[in-house]
Coordinates of C-alpha atoms in Angstrom, one line a residue:
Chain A
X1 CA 131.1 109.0 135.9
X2 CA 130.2 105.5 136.9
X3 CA 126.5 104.7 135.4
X4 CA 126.6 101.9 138.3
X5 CA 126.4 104.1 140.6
X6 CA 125.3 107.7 140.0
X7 CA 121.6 106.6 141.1
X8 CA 122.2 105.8 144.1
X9 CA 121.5 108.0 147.4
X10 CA 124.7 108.6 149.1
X11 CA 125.3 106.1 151.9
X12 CA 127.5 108.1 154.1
X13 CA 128.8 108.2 157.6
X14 CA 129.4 111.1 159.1
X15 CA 130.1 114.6 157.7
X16 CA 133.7 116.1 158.2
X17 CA 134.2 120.2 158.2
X18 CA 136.9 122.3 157.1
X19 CA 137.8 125.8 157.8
X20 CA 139.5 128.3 155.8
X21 CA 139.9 132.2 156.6
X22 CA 137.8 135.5 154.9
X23 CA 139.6 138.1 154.7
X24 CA 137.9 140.4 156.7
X25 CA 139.3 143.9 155.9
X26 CA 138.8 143.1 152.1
X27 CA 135.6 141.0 152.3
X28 CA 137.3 138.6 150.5
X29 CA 136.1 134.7 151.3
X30 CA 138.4 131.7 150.5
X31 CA 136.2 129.9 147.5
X32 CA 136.7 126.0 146.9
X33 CA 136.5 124.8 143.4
X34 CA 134.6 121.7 143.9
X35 CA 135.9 120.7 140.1
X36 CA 139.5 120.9 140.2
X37 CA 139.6 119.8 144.4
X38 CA 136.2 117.7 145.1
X39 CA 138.1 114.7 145.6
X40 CA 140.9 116.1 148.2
X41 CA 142.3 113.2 150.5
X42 CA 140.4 114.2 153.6
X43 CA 143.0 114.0 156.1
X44 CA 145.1 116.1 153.9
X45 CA 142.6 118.9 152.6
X46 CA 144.4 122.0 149.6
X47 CA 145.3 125.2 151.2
X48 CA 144.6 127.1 152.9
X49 CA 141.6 124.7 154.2
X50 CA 142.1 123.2 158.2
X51 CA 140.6 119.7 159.1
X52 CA 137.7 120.4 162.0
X53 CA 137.3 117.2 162.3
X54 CA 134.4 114.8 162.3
X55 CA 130.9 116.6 163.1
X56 CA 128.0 115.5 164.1
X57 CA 124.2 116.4 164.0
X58 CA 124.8 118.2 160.5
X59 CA 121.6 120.2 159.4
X60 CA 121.0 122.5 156.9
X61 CA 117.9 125.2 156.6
X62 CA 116.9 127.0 153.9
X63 CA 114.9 130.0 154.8
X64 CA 114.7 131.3 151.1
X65 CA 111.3 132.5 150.6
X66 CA 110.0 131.6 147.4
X67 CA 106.8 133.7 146.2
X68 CA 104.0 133.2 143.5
X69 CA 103.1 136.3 141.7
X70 CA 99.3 136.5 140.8
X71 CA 97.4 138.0 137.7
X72 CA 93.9 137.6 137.0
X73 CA 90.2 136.6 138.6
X74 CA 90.8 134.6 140.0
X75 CA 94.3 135.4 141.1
X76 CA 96.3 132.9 139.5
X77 CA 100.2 132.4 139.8
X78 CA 101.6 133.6 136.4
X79 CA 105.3 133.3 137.7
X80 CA 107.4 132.8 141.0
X81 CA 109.7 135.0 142.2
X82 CA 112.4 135.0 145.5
X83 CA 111.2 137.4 148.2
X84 CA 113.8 136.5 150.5
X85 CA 117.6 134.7 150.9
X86 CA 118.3 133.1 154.0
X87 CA 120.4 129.5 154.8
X88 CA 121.6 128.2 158.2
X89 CA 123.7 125.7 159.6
X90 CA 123.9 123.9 162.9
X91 CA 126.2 121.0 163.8
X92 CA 128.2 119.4 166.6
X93 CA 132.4 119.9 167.0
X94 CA 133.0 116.4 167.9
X95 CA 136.6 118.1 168.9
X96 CA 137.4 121.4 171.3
X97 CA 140.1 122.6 169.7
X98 CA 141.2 126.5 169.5
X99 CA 139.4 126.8 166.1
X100 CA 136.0 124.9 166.4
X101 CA 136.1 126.7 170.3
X102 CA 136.6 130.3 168.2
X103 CA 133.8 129.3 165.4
X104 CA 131.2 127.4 168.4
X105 CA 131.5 130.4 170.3
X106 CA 131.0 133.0 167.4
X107 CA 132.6 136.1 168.7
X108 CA 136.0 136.6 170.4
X109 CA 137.5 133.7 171.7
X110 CA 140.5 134.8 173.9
X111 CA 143.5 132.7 174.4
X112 CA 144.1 132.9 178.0
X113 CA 147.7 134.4 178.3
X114 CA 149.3 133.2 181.2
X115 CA 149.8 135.5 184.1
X116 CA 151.9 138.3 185.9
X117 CA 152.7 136.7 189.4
X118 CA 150.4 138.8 191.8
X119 CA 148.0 139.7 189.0
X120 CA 144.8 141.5 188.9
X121 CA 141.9 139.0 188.2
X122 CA 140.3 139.5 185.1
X123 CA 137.6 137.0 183.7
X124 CA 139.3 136.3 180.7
X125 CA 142.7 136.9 182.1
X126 CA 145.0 139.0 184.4
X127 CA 147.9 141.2 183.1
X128 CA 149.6 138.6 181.1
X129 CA 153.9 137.5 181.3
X130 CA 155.7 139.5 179.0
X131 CA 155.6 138.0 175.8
X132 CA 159.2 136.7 174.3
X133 CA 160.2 138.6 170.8
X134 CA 161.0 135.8 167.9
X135 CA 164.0 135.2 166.1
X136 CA 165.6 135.6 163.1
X137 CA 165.4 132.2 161.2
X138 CA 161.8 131.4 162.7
X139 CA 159.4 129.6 160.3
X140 CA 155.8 128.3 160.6
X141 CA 156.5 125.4 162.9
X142 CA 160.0 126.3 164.6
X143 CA 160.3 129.5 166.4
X144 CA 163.7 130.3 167.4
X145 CA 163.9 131.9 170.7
X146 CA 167.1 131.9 172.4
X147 CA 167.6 131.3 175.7
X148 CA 163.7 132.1 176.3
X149 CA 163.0 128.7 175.2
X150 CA 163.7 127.5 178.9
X151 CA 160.6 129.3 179.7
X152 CA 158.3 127.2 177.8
X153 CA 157.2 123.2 178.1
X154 CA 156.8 120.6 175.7
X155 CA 153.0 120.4 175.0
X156 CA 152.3 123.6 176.1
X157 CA 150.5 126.0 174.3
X158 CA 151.2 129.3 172.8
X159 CA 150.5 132.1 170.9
X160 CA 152.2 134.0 168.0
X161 CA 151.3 137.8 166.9
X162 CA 151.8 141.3 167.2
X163 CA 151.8 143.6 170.5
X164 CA 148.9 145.6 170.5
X165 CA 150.1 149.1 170.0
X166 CA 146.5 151.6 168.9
X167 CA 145.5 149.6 165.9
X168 CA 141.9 149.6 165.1
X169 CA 139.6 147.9 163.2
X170 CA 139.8 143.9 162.9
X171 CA 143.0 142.2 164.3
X172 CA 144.7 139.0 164.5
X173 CA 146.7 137.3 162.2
X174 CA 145.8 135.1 159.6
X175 CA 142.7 135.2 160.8
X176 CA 140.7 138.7 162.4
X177 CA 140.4 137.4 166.0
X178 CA 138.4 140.0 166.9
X179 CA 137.4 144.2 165.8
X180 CA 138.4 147.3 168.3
X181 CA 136.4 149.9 168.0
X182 CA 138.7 152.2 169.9
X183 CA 141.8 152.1 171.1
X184 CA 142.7 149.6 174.1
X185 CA 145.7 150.0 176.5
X186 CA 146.5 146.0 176.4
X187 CA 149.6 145.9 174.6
X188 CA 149.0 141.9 174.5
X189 CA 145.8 142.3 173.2
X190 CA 146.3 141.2 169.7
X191 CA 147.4 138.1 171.2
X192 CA 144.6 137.3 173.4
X193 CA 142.2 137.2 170.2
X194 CA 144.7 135.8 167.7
X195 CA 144.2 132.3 166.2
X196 CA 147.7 131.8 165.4
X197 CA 148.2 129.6 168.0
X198 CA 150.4 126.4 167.9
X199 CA 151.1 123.0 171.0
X200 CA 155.1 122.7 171.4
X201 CA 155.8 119.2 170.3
X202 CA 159.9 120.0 171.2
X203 CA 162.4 122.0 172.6
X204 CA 166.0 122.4 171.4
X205 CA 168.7 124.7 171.2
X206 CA 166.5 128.0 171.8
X207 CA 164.2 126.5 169.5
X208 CA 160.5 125.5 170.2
X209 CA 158.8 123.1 167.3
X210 CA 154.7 123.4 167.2
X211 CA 152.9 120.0 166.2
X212 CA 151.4 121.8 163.7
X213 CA 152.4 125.1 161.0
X214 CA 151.3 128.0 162.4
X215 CA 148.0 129.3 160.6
X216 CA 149.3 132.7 159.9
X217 CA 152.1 131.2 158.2
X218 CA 155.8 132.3 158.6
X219 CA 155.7 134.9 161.6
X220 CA 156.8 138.3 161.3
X221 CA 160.1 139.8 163.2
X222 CA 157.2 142.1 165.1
X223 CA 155.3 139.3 166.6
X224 CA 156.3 137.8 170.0
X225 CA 155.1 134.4 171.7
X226 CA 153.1 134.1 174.6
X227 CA 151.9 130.8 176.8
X228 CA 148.4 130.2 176.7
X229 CA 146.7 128.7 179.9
X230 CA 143.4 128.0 177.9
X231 CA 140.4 129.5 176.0
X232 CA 137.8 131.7 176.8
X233 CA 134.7 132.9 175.0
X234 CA 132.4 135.5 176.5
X235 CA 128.2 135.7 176.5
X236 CA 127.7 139.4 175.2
X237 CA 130.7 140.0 173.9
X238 CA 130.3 142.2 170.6
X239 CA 132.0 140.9 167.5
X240 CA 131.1 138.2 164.8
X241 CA 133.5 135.7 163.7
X242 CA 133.0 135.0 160.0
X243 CA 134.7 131.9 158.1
X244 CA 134.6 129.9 155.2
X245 CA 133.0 126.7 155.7
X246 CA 133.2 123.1 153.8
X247 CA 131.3 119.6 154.6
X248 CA 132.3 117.0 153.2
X249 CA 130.0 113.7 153.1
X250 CA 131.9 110.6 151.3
X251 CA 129.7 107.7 150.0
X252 CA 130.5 103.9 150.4
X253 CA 131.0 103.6 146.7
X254 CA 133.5 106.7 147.0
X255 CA 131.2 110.1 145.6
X256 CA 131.0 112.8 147.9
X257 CA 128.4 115.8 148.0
X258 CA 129.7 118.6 149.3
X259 CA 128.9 121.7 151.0
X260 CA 130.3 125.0 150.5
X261 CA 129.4 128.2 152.3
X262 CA 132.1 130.8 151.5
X263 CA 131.2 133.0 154.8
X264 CA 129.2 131.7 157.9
X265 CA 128.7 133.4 161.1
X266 CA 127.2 132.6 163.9
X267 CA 123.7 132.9 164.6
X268 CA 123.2 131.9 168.4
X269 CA 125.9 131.9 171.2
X270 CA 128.2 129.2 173.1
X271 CA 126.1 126.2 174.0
X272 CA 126.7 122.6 174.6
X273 CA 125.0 119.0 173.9
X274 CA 125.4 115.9 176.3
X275 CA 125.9 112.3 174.6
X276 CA 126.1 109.6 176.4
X277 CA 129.4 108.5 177.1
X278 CA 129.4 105.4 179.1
X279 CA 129.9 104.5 182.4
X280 CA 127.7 106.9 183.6
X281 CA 129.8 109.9 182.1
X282 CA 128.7 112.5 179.4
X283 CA 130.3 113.6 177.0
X284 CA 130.0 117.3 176.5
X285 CA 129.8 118.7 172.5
X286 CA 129.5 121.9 171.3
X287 CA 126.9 122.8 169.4
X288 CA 126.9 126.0 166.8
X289 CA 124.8 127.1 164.8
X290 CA 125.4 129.7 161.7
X291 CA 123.8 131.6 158.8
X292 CA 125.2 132.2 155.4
X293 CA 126.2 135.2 153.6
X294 CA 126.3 136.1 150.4
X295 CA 129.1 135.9 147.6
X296 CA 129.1 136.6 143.9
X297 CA 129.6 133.6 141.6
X298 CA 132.5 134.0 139.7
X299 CA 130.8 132.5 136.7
X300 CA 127.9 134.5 136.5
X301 CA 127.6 137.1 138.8
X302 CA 124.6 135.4 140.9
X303 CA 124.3 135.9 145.0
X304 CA 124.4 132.7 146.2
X305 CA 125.0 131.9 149.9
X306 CA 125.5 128.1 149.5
X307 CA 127.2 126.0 147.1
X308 CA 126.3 122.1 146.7
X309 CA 128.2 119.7 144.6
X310 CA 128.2 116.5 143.9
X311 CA 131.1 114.9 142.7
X312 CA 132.5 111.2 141.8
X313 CA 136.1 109.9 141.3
Chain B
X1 CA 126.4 88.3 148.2
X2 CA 129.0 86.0 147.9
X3 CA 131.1 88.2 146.7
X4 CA 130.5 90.8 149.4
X5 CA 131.6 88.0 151.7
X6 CA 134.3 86.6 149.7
X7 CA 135.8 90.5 149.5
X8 CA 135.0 90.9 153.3
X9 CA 137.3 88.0 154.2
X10 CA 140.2 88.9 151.9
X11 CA 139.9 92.5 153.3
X12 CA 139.7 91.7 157.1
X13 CA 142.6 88.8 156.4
X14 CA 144.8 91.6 154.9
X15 CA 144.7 94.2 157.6
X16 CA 145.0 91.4 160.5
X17 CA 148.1 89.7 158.6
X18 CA 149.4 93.8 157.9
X19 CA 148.6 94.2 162.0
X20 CA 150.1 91.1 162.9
X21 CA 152.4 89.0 160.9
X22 CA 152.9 86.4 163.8
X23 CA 149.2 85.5 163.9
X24 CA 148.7 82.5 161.7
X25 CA 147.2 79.1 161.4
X26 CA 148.2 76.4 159.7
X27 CA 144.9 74.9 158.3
X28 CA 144.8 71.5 155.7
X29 CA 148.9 71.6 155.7
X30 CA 149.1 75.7 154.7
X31 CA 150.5 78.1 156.9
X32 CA 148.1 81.2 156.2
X33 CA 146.8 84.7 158.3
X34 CA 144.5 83.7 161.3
X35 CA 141.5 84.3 159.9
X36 CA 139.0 81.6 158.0
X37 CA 135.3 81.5 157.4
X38 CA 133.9 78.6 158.7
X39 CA 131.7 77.7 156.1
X40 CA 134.4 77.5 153.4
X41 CA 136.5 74.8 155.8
X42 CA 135.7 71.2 156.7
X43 CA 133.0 70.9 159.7
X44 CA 135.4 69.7 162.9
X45 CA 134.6 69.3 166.4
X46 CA 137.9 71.5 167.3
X47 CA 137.7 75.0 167.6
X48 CA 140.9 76.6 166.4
X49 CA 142.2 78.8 169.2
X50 CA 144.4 82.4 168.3
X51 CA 142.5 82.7 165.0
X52 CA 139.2 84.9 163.8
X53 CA 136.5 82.8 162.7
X54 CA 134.1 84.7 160.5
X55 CA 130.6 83.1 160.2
X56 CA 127.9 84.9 158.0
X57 CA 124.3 84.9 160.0
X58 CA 121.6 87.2 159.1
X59 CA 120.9 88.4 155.8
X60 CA 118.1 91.1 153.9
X61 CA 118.3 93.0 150.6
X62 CA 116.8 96.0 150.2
X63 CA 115.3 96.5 146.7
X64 CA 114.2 99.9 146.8
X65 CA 116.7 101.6 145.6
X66 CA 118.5 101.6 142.2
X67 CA 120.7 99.3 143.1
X68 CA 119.4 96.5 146.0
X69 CA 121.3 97.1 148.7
X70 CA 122.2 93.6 150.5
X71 CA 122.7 93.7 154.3
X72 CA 125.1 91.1 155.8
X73 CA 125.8 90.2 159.5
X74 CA 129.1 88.7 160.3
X75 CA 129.6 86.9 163.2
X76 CA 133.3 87.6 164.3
X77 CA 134.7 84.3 166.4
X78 CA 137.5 83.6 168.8
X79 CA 139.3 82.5 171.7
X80 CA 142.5 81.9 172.9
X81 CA 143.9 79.8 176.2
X82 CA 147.3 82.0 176.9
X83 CA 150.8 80.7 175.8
X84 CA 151.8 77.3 177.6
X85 CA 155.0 79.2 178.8
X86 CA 153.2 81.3 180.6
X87 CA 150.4 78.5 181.9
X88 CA 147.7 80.1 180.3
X89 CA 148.1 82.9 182.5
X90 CA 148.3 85.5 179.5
X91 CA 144.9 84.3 178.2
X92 CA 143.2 87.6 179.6
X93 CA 145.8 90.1 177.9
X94 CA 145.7 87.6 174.5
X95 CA 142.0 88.1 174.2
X96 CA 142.7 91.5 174.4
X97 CA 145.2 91.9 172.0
X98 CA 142.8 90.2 169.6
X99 CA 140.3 92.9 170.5
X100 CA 142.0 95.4 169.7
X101 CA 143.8 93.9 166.3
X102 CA 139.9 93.0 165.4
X103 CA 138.7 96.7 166.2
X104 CA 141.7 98.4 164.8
X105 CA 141.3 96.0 161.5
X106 CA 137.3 96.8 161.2
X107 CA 137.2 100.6 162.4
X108 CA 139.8 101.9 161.0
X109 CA 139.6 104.3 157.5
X110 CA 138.2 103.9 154.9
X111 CA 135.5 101.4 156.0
X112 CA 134.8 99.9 152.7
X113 CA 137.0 98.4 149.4
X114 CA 136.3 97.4 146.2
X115 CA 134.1 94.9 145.7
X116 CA 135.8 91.3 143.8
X117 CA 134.4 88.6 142.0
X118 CA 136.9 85.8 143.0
X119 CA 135.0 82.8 140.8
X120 CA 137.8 82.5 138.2
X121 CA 139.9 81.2 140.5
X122 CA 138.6 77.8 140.8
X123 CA 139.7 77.9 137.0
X124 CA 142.7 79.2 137.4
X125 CA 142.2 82.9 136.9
X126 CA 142.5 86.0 138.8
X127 CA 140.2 87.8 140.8
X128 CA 138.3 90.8 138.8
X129 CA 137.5 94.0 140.5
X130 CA 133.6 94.8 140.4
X131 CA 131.7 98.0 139.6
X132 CA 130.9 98.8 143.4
X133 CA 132.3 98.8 146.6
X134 CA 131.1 97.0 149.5
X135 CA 131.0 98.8 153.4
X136 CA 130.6 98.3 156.4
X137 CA 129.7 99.0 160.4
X138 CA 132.1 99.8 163.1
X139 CA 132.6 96.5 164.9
X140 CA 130.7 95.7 168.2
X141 CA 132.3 93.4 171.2
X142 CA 130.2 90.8 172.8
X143 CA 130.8 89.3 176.2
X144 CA 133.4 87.9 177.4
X145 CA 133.1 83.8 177.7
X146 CA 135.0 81.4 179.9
X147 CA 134.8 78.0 177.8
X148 CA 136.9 75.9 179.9
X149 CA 140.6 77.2 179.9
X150 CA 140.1 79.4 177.2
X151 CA 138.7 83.0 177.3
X152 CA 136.2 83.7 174.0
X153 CA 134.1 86.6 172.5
X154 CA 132.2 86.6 169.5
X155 CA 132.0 90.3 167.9
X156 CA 129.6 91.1 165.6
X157 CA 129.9 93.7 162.5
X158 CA 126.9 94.3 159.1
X159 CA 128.5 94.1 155.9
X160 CA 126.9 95.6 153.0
X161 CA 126.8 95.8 149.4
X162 CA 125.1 96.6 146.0
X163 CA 123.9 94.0 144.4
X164 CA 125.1 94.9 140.7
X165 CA 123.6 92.7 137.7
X166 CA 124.4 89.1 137.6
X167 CA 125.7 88.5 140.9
X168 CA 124.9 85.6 143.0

């Protein structure tokens, strides 16, 4: 550690936020080890964590409850003790992309499958084009599908994942997109909630290459592509997205404190900030706000919902 | 703070040479990047046009932290009259280019570099890396200035730095 500088406050910029997935079914968070990865290049964070992007309007609350316990006359503290554990988050996606929509939004956020022609409207989509089955020798960035690779368009997006076919409980791969209660009839279902979604950056020989590896990884032989006409969350919509979450804030003289909540939800619904954008326009953020959940530290068994570290090169 | 500065220059001279190998002045016989401080050259009555000219204005330290904190403001200089070949029709597009090179070379990541103490090489020695880094702002664009045939814009960015024991 540099004794130059480990007195100072940190001088920082702006705060960047990452995303990795819990696993829902098991409960299971994705933990960052602030010793062995603190210093990650941030345009290049360890898996399985994704860039958000740059944030802005980062603030933290602590709504742990911290009270005295008194003995004697006069009541006197003798000791302290924590009533209550409670943290929240709020910040500003400087970026809409799919995954900073999904976490502003807090709850489903459907991909809007392109349509049947003649469709039923729907408000967060009509009867959707029959998705197109993968290919052998598909990976996380090229998805080989034959001569159905005529139906798609450079930049284009699309989704990758399972038809929907009874399951219950959460769904979505890589990430739970969303939970079903009971059974739906939308065989594309799955792949209106999913998060595995990818932009075409090419087209070639049945082929179509994404700009960036799918976040489910490698795709399955059971899941089939779709084309996505946008996003779509929903006020009043039921289920809680749940992620794990880390800021980063880097100092000028290169130390970084960062912080690490292992699962976030969202505590309020879709809303959005203006900034001034010049020229008269606005630019439109979205704001979210979440609250922490517990985990048990690996190293001694407390519930913590937060983890803040400091760390220096 | 003279290091701060001195570092400053060397960093902003690096990234506009890296940007653009083609701009370049040739200043007391050397051919070098298009970028001096003026108060490091003799005092002339010509402005040299298609170069940055850095020249260090306001300046504060802040002693209330561990380390005072000195606050620099850098006055970013230039101008350009077009090419002849094109009769100085270009200058508008020039000035531009050298916006952007000056905002790519300033905003771009990271915003700060390790700080150098570059007094031993008026002895002959090398430069020595220092204990801290310095940082600094994202670059604001002044107005655009017609000074005769030439189109001009002075930009302005804060440079800053810990003052670390024994510096100037």
């Amino acid at each position: 550690m540099n004794s130059t500088t480990e007195t100072m406050p940190p001088a920082v910029r702006r705060v960047r936020a990452y995303f990795a997935p819990v696993n829902r079914a098991a409960k299971q968070p994705t933990i960052f080890d602030p010793a062995q990865q603190g210093m990650f290049a941030l345009e290049a964070p360890p898996s399985p964590w994704i860039d958000l992007g740059w944030i802005s309007g980062f603030t933290r609350k602590s709504g742990t409850k911290i009270e005295p316990v008194r003995a004697g006359a006069p009541a006197t503290p003798q000791m302290q003790s924590r009533s209550a554990i409670d943290a929240t988050v709020a910040l500003q996606f400087a970026s809409w992309g799919k995954l900073q929509m999904a976490l502003a939004a807090g709850t489903q956020q459907m991909n809007l499958l392109k349509t049947q022609s003649g469709a039923v409207s729907a408000g967060s989509g009509g009867a959707a084009v029959p998705a197109v089955a993968l290919q052998s020798g598909s990976t996380a960035s090229v998805l080989q599908l034959g001569a159905a690779a005529t139906n798609f368009a450079v930049g284009e997006t699309v989704v990758v994942d399972v038809d929907y076919t009874g399951q219950l409980g959460f769904v979505g791969s890589g990430v739970s997109g969303a939970y079903v209660k009971s059974a739906l009839t939308d065989v594309d279902y799955v792949r209106r909630v999913s998060m595995n979604v990818g932009r075409i950056a090419a087209i070639s020989n049945g082929a179509i290459t994404l700009e960036q590896p799918l976040l489910a990884g490698i795709p399955t032989s059971l899941m089939k592509v779709s084309g996505v006409a946008g996003f779509c969350d929903r006020e009043g919509s039921t289920f809680f997205q749940e992620w794990s979450a880390l800021f980063v804030a880097e100092g000028q003289q290169g130390e970084r404190v960062l912080w690490h909540y292992p699962r976030l939800q969202a505590m309020a619904s879709a809303t959005e900030s203006s900034a001034a954008g010049g020229g008269g326009l606005e630019m439109v953020r979205q704001s979210a706000e979440f609250r922490a959940l517990p985990v048990a530290d690996a190293v001694d068994g407390e519930n913590v919902v937060c983890f803040r570290s400091f760390v220096v090169c | 703070m003279q290091n701060a500065k001195d570092t400053f220059y060397e960093m902003l001279r690096s990234r506009i040479a890296a940007a653009n190998p083609e701009r370049t002045i040739v200043l007391r016989g050397v051919t070098r990047p298009g970028v001096l401080v003026e108060e490091n050259e003799f005092v002339s009555a010509v402005t040299v046009a298609d170069c940055f000219r850095l020249r260090w204005i306001d300046a504060s330290v802040n002693a209330e932290n561990a380390l005072p904190v000195a606050t620099l403001t850098c006055e970013v200089l230039y101008e350009t009259a077009g090419t002849a070949g094109n009769v100085g029709m270009d200058r508008g597009r020039l000035l531009t280019q050298m916006d952007a090179e000056l905002a790519a070379a300033l905003n771009a990541w990271p915003q700060k570099t390790a700080k150098q103490n570059y007094a031993a090489l008026a002895t002959g020695g090398s430069a020595a890396a220092m204990a801290t880094n310095i940082w600094w702002s994202d670059v604001v664009l002044g107005p655009l200035v017609v000074k005769g045939d030439r189109f001009a814009r002075t930009a302005k960015v804060t440079v800053m730095s810990c003052e670390e024991a024994g510096e100037l």
